[in-house]
XYZ file of C-alpha atoms in Angstrom:
605
model
C 15.986 -42.792 -58.548
C 16.064 -44.575 -55.178
C 15.835 -48.323 -55.104
C 12.827 -49.857 -53.345
C 13.690 -51.432 -49.754
C 13.106 -55.405 -49.533
C 9.917 -56.514 -48.011
C 11.799 -58.182 -45.035
C 13.575 -54.927 -43.963
C 10.081 -53.427 -43.737
C 8.930 -56.106 -41.520
C 11.862 -55.677 -39.187
C 11.333 -51.871 -38.912
C 7.539 -52.292 -38.232
C 8.365 -54.852 -35.351
C 11.020 -52.252 -33.864
C 9.030 -49.137 -34.120
C 5.850 -47.845 -32.354
C 4.785 -46.477 -35.669
C 3.320 -49.165 -38.109
C 4.166 -48.280 -41.919
C 2.089 -50.267 -44.465
C 2.974 -48.895 -47.840
C 0.629 -49.095 -50.671
C 1.921 -50.878 -53.700
C 4.351 -48.224 -55.529
C 7.746 -48.164 -57.195
C 8.522 -44.782 -55.463
C 10.554 -44.648 -52.067
C 8.712 -44.185 -48.906
C 8.832 -40.504 -47.685
C 10.661 -40.001 -44.448
C 7.663 -38.943 -42.474
C 6.484 -39.885 -38.979
C 3.703 -39.629 -36.425
C 5.883 -37.869 -34.027
C 3.455 -37.217 -30.975
C -0.005 -37.973 -30.041
C -1.639 -36.214 -26.975
C -4.961 -36.237 -25.079
C -7.006 -33.479 -23.491
C -7.911 -34.158 -20.906
C -5.301 -36.872 -20.114
C -7.559 -38.635 -17.811
C -11.156 -38.378 -19.410
C -14.194 -39.299 -17.601
C -17.396 -41.177 -19.239
C -19.319 -38.760 -21.652
C -16.592 -36.167 -21.669
C -15.332 -34.872 -24.983
C -11.591 -35.905 -25.471
C -9.333 -34.164 -27.914
C -6.681 -36.241 -29.688
C -3.988 -34.103 -31.158
C -1.715 -35.863 -33.754
C 1.485 -34.285 -34.763
C 2.942 -35.503 -38.287
C 6.364 -34.511 -39.029
C 8.037 -34.478 -42.773
C 11.610 -35.370 -42.090
C 12.491 -35.124 -45.803
C 14.952 -32.277 -45.842
C 15.275 -32.262 -49.672
C 12.623 -34.338 -51.256
C 9.854 -31.600 -51.060
C 6.577 -31.413 -49.275
C 4.217 -33.969 -48.269
C 0.462 -33.823 -47.669
C -1.915 -35.290 -45.125
C -5.070 -36.353 -46.898
C -6.649 -38.333 -44.152
C -6.406 -38.879 -40.395
C -8.714 -41.073 -38.262
C -8.980 -42.764 -34.802
C -10.008 -46.378 -34.781
C -10.518 -48.739 -31.862
C -8.551 -51.441 -33.637
C -6.621 -51.835 -36.841
C -9.540 -53.342 -38.407
C -12.594 -51.836 -36.412
C -14.908 -48.981 -37.092
C -13.617 -45.537 -37.126
C -14.262 -43.336 -33.803
C -13.456 -40.108 -35.409
C -11.894 -38.727 -38.623
C -11.075 -35.603 -40.911
C -10.281 -34.930 -44.270
C -8.124 -31.892 -43.557
C -5.474 -31.871 -46.555
C -2.435 -30.288 -44.560
C 0.786 -29.794 -46.570
C 3.788 -30.223 -44.593
C 7.120 -28.583 -45.953
C 10.323 -30.428 -45.665
C 11.497 -30.508 -41.825
C 7.928 -29.071 -40.967
C 5.234 -30.769 -38.859
C 1.483 -30.106 -38.348
C -0.795 -31.053 -35.558
C -4.182 -32.173 -36.194
C -6.929 -32.570 -33.590
C -9.871 -35.227 -33.542
C -12.718 -35.261 -30.913
C -14.533 -38.147 -29.599
C -16.090 -39.194 -26.352
C -16.278 -42.465 -24.351
C -19.640 -43.891 -22.775
C -18.225 -46.330 -20.663
C -15.246 -46.502 -18.146
C -12.250 -48.778 -18.723
C -9.043 -49.220 -20.601
C -9.131 -48.175 -24.113
C -6.929 -49.028 -26.962
C -7.014 -46.894 -30.050
C -5.176 -46.326 -33.167
C -4.376 -43.315 -34.950
C -4.247 -43.712 -38.774
C -2.637 -41.217 -40.975
C -2.821 -41.168 -44.793
C 0.060 -39.139 -46.403
C 0.745 -38.351 -50.150
C 4.442 -37.579 -51.324
C 5.497 -35.364 -54.033
C 5.399 -38.221 -56.620
C 1.980 -38.699 -55.880
C 2.286 -41.862 -53.826
C 0.115 -42.616 -50.844
C 1.445 -44.001 -47.503
C -0.317 -45.060 -44.324
C 1.011 -44.500 -40.822
C -0.254 -45.886 -37.527
C 0.177 -45.056 -34.152
C -1.362 -46.874 -30.818
C -2.990 -44.852 -28.326
C -3.895 -46.264 -24.668
C -6.557 -44.317 -22.660
C -8.107 -44.869 -19.293
C -11.548 -43.730 -18.886
C -12.842 -43.593 -15.291
C -15.266 -41.525 -13.004
C -13.217 -38.608 -11.632
C -12.442 -38.974 -7.897
C -9.648 -36.363 -7.459
C -12.114 -33.526 -6.670
C -14.562 -34.396 -3.957
C -17.038 -32.699 -1.645
C -17.032 -33.150 2.188
C -19.944 -32.215 4.363
C -19.702 -31.545 8.074
C -23.292 -31.218 9.662
C -22.372 -31.860 13.156
C -25.262 -30.734 15.527
C -27.959 -30.636 12.902
C -31.084 -29.379 14.422
C -34.501 -28.156 13.357
C -34.646 -24.401 12.769
C -31.430 -22.652 11.578
C -28.020 -24.392 11.616
C -24.729 -24.297 9.770
C -23.480 -26.623 7.361
C -19.848 -26.481 6.129
C -18.900 -27.966 2.793
C -15.218 -28.560 1.686
C -14.303 -29.031 -1.946
C -11.158 -31.002 -1.708
C -8.699 -30.975 -4.808
C -6.593 -34.041 -4.632
C -5.088 -33.207 -8.143
C -1.501 -32.131 -8.560
C -2.771 -29.062 -10.718
C -5.204 -26.146 -9.856
C -8.715 -26.394 -10.537
C -10.560 -23.066 -11.755
C -14.117 -21.496 -12.161
C -15.178 -23.344 -9.194
C -18.972 -23.072 -8.546
C -20.773 -24.943 -5.818
C -24.645 -25.084 -5.361
C -26.161 -26.581 -2.286
C -29.656 -28.001 -2.307
C -31.865 -30.872 -1.039
C -34.193 -30.881 1.865
C -33.372 -27.835 3.824
C -34.063 -24.320 2.840
C -30.527 -22.732 1.955
C -29.746 -19.238 2.274
C -27.307 -18.009 -0.567
C -27.141 -21.497 -2.109
C -24.509 -20.601 -4.685
C -20.988 -19.958 -3.977
C -17.919 -19.301 -6.280
C -14.337 -19.178 -6.318
C -11.691 -18.527 -8.807
C -9.405 -21.287 -8.379
C -8.288 -23.999 -5.811
C -4.559 -24.915 -5.976
C -3.512 -28.559 -6.213
C -3.498 -30.693 -3.099
C -5.550 -28.122 -1.293
C -9.163 -27.372 -0.214
C -11.690 -24.757 0.129
C -14.544 -24.468 2.735
C -17.902 -22.711 2.240
C -20.223 -22.339 5.189
C -24.087 -22.270 4.619
C -26.983 -21.226 6.722
C -29.880 -23.816 6.201
C -33.179 -24.498 8.066
C -34.877 -27.708 8.588
C -38.604 -27.802 9.103
C -38.727 -31.163 11.266
C -36.466 -33.695 12.745
C -35.652 -36.833 10.921
C -33.454 -38.098 8.011
C -32.908 -35.379 5.414
C -30.785 -35.169 2.271
C -28.310 -32.401 1.473
C -26.857 -32.295 -1.987
C -24.038 -30.380 -3.481
C -23.428 -29.732 -7.136
C -19.838 -28.683 -7.964
C -18.745 -27.500 -11.327
C -14.914 -26.690 -12.113
C -12.623 -26.471 -14.971
C -9.334 -28.528 -15.311
C -6.213 -27.867 -17.427
C -7.151 -27.670 -21.181
C -10.190 -25.810 -20.399
C -12.203 -28.844 -19.662
C -15.298 -28.240 -17.572
C -16.528 -31.137 -15.293
C -19.445 -31.452 -12.638
C -19.861 -33.710 -9.742
C -22.726 -34.239 -7.590
C -22.675 -35.669 -4.084
C -25.103 -36.225 -1.329
C -25.177 -36.598 2.362
C -27.862 -38.072 4.659
C -28.333 -35.975 7.754
C -29.934 -36.746 11.087
C -31.771 -33.844 12.261
C -33.034 -33.459 16.062
C -34.713 -30.796 18.015
C -32.144 -28.785 19.736
C -31.148 -30.009 22.997
C -31.493 -27.738 26.064
C -28.168 -28.928 27.712
C -25.127 -27.774 25.939
C -21.428 -28.437 25.923
C -18.788 -25.756 25.319
C -14.817 -25.561 25.404
C -12.162 -23.144 26.191
C -8.542 -23.840 26.039
C -5.088 -21.864 25.727
C -2.554 -22.138 23.038
C -1.506 -25.742 23.020
C 2.247 -27.217 22.615
C 3.368 -30.600 21.605
C 4.451 -32.475 24.589
C 3.328 -29.900 27.228
C 0.189 -30.076 29.369
C -2.466 -27.859 28.004
C -5.628 -26.772 30.390
C -8.942 -27.452 28.870
C -12.189 -26.242 30.264
C -15.476 -28.145 29.602
C -18.490 -26.235 30.646
C -21.950 -27.944 30.815
C -25.052 -25.531 30.532
C -28.530 -26.525 31.698
C -31.045 -24.458 29.569
C -33.969 -26.682 30.570
C -36.686 -25.637 32.803
C -35.899 -28.227 35.680
C -32.681 -29.396 37.057
C -30.551 -32.233 35.776
C -28.865 -34.812 37.962
C -26.140 -37.710 37.873
C -24.131 -35.494 35.309
C -21.050 -37.296 33.913
C -18.470 -35.786 31.661
C -15.942 -37.696 29.620
C -13.255 -35.969 27.734
C -11.251 -37.954 25.055
C -9.823 -37.600 21.693
C -6.191 -37.730 20.279
C -4.689 -36.055 23.269
C -3.663 -37.773 26.547
C -6.330 -36.645 29.212
C -5.508 -37.011 32.887
C -8.431 -38.051 34.821
C -10.935 -38.376 31.968
C -14.254 -38.685 33.818
C -15.885 -36.025 36.068
C -19.084 -36.065 37.893
C -21.689 -33.722 39.188
C -24.556 -34.495 41.472
C -26.903 -31.875 39.881
C -26.848 -28.629 37.783
C -29.926 -26.290 38.487
C -32.032 -24.688 35.631
C -30.359 -21.851 33.933
C -26.955 -22.837 35.792
C -23.610 -24.185 34.384
C -20.567 -25.974 35.723
C -17.155 -25.977 34.558
C -14.603 -28.954 34.475
C -11.011 -28.460 34.174
C -8.814 -31.011 32.461
C -5.042 -31.326 31.598
C -4.530 -32.696 28.073
C -1.295 -33.446 26.362
C -0.682 -33.744 22.783
C 2.029 -35.813 21.203
C 1.825 -34.424 17.657
C 1.474 -30.848 16.134
C -1.486 -30.091 13.788
C -5.253 -30.042 14.595
C -6.020 -32.494 17.128
C -9.771 -33.459 18.246
C -11.128 -33.526 21.559
C -14.613 -34.694 22.201
C -16.804 -34.217 25.605
C -19.431 -36.482 26.038
C -22.223 -35.560 28.745
C -24.610 -37.897 30.124
C -27.389 -36.658 32.631
C -30.818 -37.453 33.938
C -33.709 -35.403 33.278
C -36.309 -34.241 36.167
C -38.748 -36.852 34.417
C -36.001 -39.711 34.862
C -34.885 -39.942 31.374
C -31.143 -40.504 30.594
C -29.785 -38.471 27.780
C -26.319 -37.791 26.343
C -24.903 -34.946 24.506
C -21.473 -34.358 23.016
C -19.377 -31.689 21.238
C -16.067 -31.894 19.500
C -13.385 -29.307 18.952
C -10.142 -29.279 17.144
C -7.205 -27.794 19.050
C -4.332 -26.221 17.364
C -1.346 -27.832 18.732
C 2.316 -26.182 17.732
C 5.648 -26.815 18.232
C 6.743 -25.976 21.935
C 8.176 -22.357 22.111
C 9.522 -21.599 25.716
C 10.439 -18.045 26.285
C 10.433 -16.009 29.576
C 11.045 -12.348 30.720
C 11.942 -11.236 34.234
C 11.419 -7.608 35.368
C 12.230 -5.919 38.812
C 10.804 -2.651 40.123
C 11.600 -0.817 43.282
C 9.374 1.375 45.362
C 10.870 2.547 48.761
C 12.021 -0.452 50.553
C 9.687 -2.966 48.665
C 11.024 -4.905 45.439
C 8.567 -6.372 42.946
C 9.779 -9.121 40.667
C 7.505 -10.264 37.545
C 7.996 -13.277 35.429
C 6.351 -13.242 32.083
C 5.571 -16.242 29.811
C 6.031 -15.244 26.075
C 5.717 -18.687 24.911
C 2.841 -21.254 24.353
C 3.742 -23.438 27.161
C 2.773 -23.757 30.925
C 5.529 -22.823 33.542
C 5.293 -24.768 36.810
C 7.158 -25.357 40.033
C 8.321 -21.633 39.797
C 10.638 -20.517 42.268
C 12.358 -16.775 42.342
C 15.657 -16.349 44.199
C 17.346 -13.090 45.181
C 21.018 -13.051 45.925
C 23.755 -10.653 46.668
C 27.558 -10.976 46.649
C 26.901 -14.837 46.163
C 24.696 -15.000 49.061
C 21.092 -16.120 48.887
C 18.900 -13.502 50.479
C 15.434 -14.646 50.060
C 13.218 -17.111 48.023
C 9.611 -16.805 46.769
C 7.305 -19.371 45.150
C 4.765 -18.619 42.178
C 1.760 -20.578 41.177
C 1.712 -22.011 37.473
C 1.724 -19.377 34.680
C 0.132 -20.306 31.290
C 0.947 -19.027 27.750
C 1.093 -15.388 27.622
C 0.420 -14.878 31.271
C 2.660 -13.430 34.233
C 3.036 -13.849 37.893
C 4.661 -11.695 40.455
C 6.063 -11.765 44.112
C 7.615 -9.025 46.610
C 10.818 -8.869 48.521
C 11.639 -6.585 51.290
C 15.398 -6.792 51.121
C 16.269 -3.073 50.707
C 17.775 -2.716 54.092
C 19.596 -6.062 53.561
C 21.149 -5.084 50.213
C 23.052 -1.954 49.413
C 23.893 -1.975 45.796
C 23.117 -4.548 43.195
C 21.009 -7.756 43.843
C 20.485 -10.661 41.362
C 17.126 -12.177 40.659
C 16.789 -15.677 39.250
C 13.462 -17.409 38.291
C 13.633 -21.447 37.666
C 10.725 -23.361 36.483
C 9.790 -26.445 34.705
C 8.223 -26.375 31.185
C 7.784 -29.248 28.525
C 9.611 -31.674 31.007
C 12.819 -29.658 31.396
C 14.086 -26.889 33.906
C 14.568 -23.511 32.704
C 15.860 -20.325 34.289
C 15.984 -16.727 33.660
C 17.809 -13.775 35.516
C 18.053 -9.963 35.943
C 19.965 -7.728 38.230
C 18.559 -4.530 39.989
C 20.300 -1.591 41.844
C 18.451 -1.508 45.271
C 20.431 1.564 46.441
C 17.853 3.910 47.869
C 17.052 6.956 45.568
C 17.393 10.444 46.965
C 15.601 13.024 45.059
C 17.604 15.786 43.360
C 17.853 18.872 45.580
C 19.699 22.211 44.985
C 21.719 24.257 47.804
C 23.944 27.161 47.310
C 27.499 26.184 48.247
C 30.991 28.052 48.403
C 28.990 31.481 48.386
C 31.017 34.795 48.303
C 29.729 38.335 48.177
C 31.322 41.433 47.356
C 29.754 44.830 47.910
C 30.854 47.955 46.113
C 28.789 50.913 47.106
C 25.270 49.877 47.045
C 25.629 47.026 44.776
C 26.583 43.514 46.052
C 28.054 40.875 43.765
C 27.036 37.140 44.616
C 28.936 34.136 43.186
C 29.054 30.451 44.150
C 28.078 27.045 43.197
C 24.539 25.444 42.544
C 25.036 22.077 43.988
C 22.696 19.003 43.486
C 22.981 17.054 46.894
C 20.351 14.351 45.625
C 20.627 11.065 43.529
C 18.494 12.532 40.540
C 18.936 15.092 38.179
C 17.618 18.682 38.677
C 16.367 20.389 35.572
C 15.532 24.029 34.594
C 17.454 25.400 37.813
C 16.661 29.190 38.062
C 18.401 31.269 40.609
C 17.140 34.873 41.403
C 17.135 37.836 43.921
C 13.792 37.870 46.042
C 12.113 40.294 48.601
C 12.453 43.977 48.422
C 15.929 43.719 47.244
C 16.331 44.761 43.655
C 18.661 42.207 41.551
C 19.294 39.884 38.665
C 18.389 36.083 38.018
C 20.890 33.389 36.617
C 19.262 30.507 34.503
C 21.721 27.531 35.211
C 19.733 24.714 33.320
C 20.324 21.177 34.344
C 22.427 19.975 37.294
C 23.078 16.134 37.250
C 22.926 14.115 40.391
C 25.889 14.824 42.791
C 27.252 17.868 40.392
C 27.436 21.607 40.712
C 27.211 24.635 38.412
C 28.616 28.110 39.174
C 26.352 31.263 39.084
C 26.655 34.801 39.780
C 24.042 37.625 40.865
C 24.145 41.277 41.449
C 21.895 42.686 44.079
C 21.166 46.073 45.437
C 19.871 45.647 49.036
C 17.414 48.267 50.398
C 18.021 50.121 53.647
C 20.359 48.331 56.200
C 19.746 44.794 54.838
C 22.257 42.257 56.200
C 21.234 39.611 54.119
C 19.837 38.890 50.535
C 17.094 36.413 50.034
C 17.861 34.044 47.017
C 15.099 31.883 45.365
C 16.146 28.396 44.026
C 13.563 26.968 41.540
C 14.041 23.656 39.755
C 12.255 20.564 38.473
C 12.651 17.080 39.891
C 10.932 14.020 38.894
C 8.193 16.098 36.898
C 7.739 18.284 39.937
C 8.817 21.858 40.361
C 10.506 22.619 43.632
C 11.054 26.017 45.178
C 13.346 26.929 48.187
C 14.998 30.100 49.559
C 18.451 30.804 50.903
C 19.548 33.689 53.002
C 23.109 35.292 51.978
C 24.608 37.384 54.456
C 25.976 40.732 53.185
C 28.853 42.555 54.731
C 30.474 45.654 53.228
C 33.746 44.679 51.338
C 33.932 41.133 52.894
C 32.984 37.543 51.759
C 29.849 35.752 53.529
C 28.475 32.364 53.391
C 24.837 31.365 52.345
C 22.413 30.530 55.149
C 19.455 28.362 54.338
C 16.205 29.899 54.779
C 12.792 28.236 55.528
C 9.865 28.214 52.894
C 9.516 29.124 49.462
C 10.416 32.726 48.272
C 8.405 35.108 46.162
C 7.924 34.276 42.497
C 10.824 35.347 40.195
C 10.409 37.414 36.945
C 10.802 35.587 33.589
C 13.929 35.627 31.604
C 17.614 34.834 31.669
C 20.583 37.099 32.197
C 24.238 36.777 31.887
C 26.266 37.120 35.231
C 26.289 40.591 36.448
C 23.384 41.544 34.175
C 20.997 42.452 36.837
C 19.481 46.153 36.913
C 20.513 48.478 40.008
C 20.224 51.930 40.990
C 23.346 54.464 41.352
C 24.328 55.685 44.905
C 22.052 58.260 46.665
C 22.959 61.851 46.143
C 24.937 63.760 48.842
C 27.065 66.669 49.335
C 30.370 67.275 47.292
C 32.485 67.427 50.580
C 31.338 64.134 52.065
C 32.020 62.486 48.652
C 35.520 63.629 48.357
C 36.384 62.666 51.949
C 35.133 59.157 51.125
C 37.051 58.849 47.901
C 40.189 57.255 49.258
C 38.422 54.807 51.073
C 36.141 53.988 48.109
C 39.215 53.681 45.811
C 40.776 51.077 48.444
C 37.737 49.257 48.546
C 37.480 48.977 44.887
C 41.153 47.880 44.372
C 40.596 45.194 46.849
C 37.312 44.085 45.198
C 39.020 43.846 41.943
C 41.860 41.699 43.234
C 39.527 39.530 45.095
C 37.411 38.971 42.055
C 40.348 38.492 39.727
C 41.591 35.684 42.140
C 38.203 34.185 42.269
C 37.867 34.003 38.663
C 41.286 32.608 38.158
C 40.453 29.988 40.722
C 37.459 29.047 38.969
C 38.907 28.694 35.401
C 42.193 27.221 36.239
């Protein structure tokens, strides 16, 4: 049997530990048990809110057997009355633990010192008491708040924005906001599943006030925090409601970049039945505004007047600008209206693009602003071979805008020209460049060159080159025999600029025709062109093509290989005449075959 510990050792252990152990008089050994953990849910309770204190008791006796919790309570102090207790008799096996919850509430805010008291019975029937201090801070919750935006509250219909701000580190869920008070509210209840920690959610309401004066708007917010704890807060705001002013102020602005000037237009509209006079507009806010005050002698009924300012913002984010307008009515009363906007200011992004297009002798250069800053002091310079040909100035270009200028330098530059745009943005000089070929473009044109003909009997073989004498491609080139002459056609296809393609046709001229008309059909720059060339025909000899004026007759569809044209046989005659011509014909055939072979060899060598 274990020996009991001296009293002075128990005192030392009590002072050194956060757990106070006061054994009942017994001769048995103290069980190795402990209150190992005490947790609160929620950890930051509010007055009147139920708090759950979970106490974990651990049996550290590996071999001594089970222990049993026979009592657990929470006290204000060691000797004070019990705040909460349970008689849940929980048995704890060796090296095991059990967590026992107790619930209580605090009526008043403040610092609370509590003591958890556990009564444990060991396997020998001996009873032992364990205590653990607990400190709780009870305060009104302020980590979730409501913010009201009631700018320009007027009688009749108006909008109210209510923002739920969650300043907690964790999310809140089951968020339900109900708006009430003096005004009539359309769709008063709004819900959202959750709002993340350190974030916010805005709800816009349409409300209606019956009359001017002070009115109360009240928001009731219910939400749930960690531990499935539900909370409710109610906040109110007093609103000054006025009749709608018949003079209004509006804004328009482009994207704003920090450190760069941003144009801001302020428009004053007079909706009154009479004119207003002595109009004074003052623009101010977080931005640095150049020439903040503007004046206008009068603005007629139903008219408006715009004032342009340049504002510069030092920081990124939403920056407020407020325009205040003071004027005098026709009855002599001085009134003031104002309006505020939040300008989204971003980090400066400078990006430009330069493009060149040429049309005959005129060259257009366009500078595009792809960034969010303003381009100023813009100059475009044209150079060739290191020499400056011309310079042009452009007006300021705002974000996502562009400006263009024209040069007439095609007669001065033959070949490539360089174009450089320099401009100032965000206090620095920038430039962008591009090049363009100013060589005058000549449209593709097909002509027949190196044409040779050979006639054998009634048939004429025509071969040569379809040459493109222009500087653009010619597409769908078709060469065909036209007129009363029967013959073939030859599809060449595409002939690139300054290139040629060979062709071969077979024709059978009618009568004593000394030339064969050949039609050239092709497409250039999306437009079909048709011309006709006359090719002289001499029996047994070669001849050159002659250009013929005007378009020829329309060719039949299809494509044929060289020499595939249809022809008729020689006309019939007497046998004697044919025999007398046979030697001559054979000679012509031999000469033709030799000439044709030489031609073919030269083309393919």
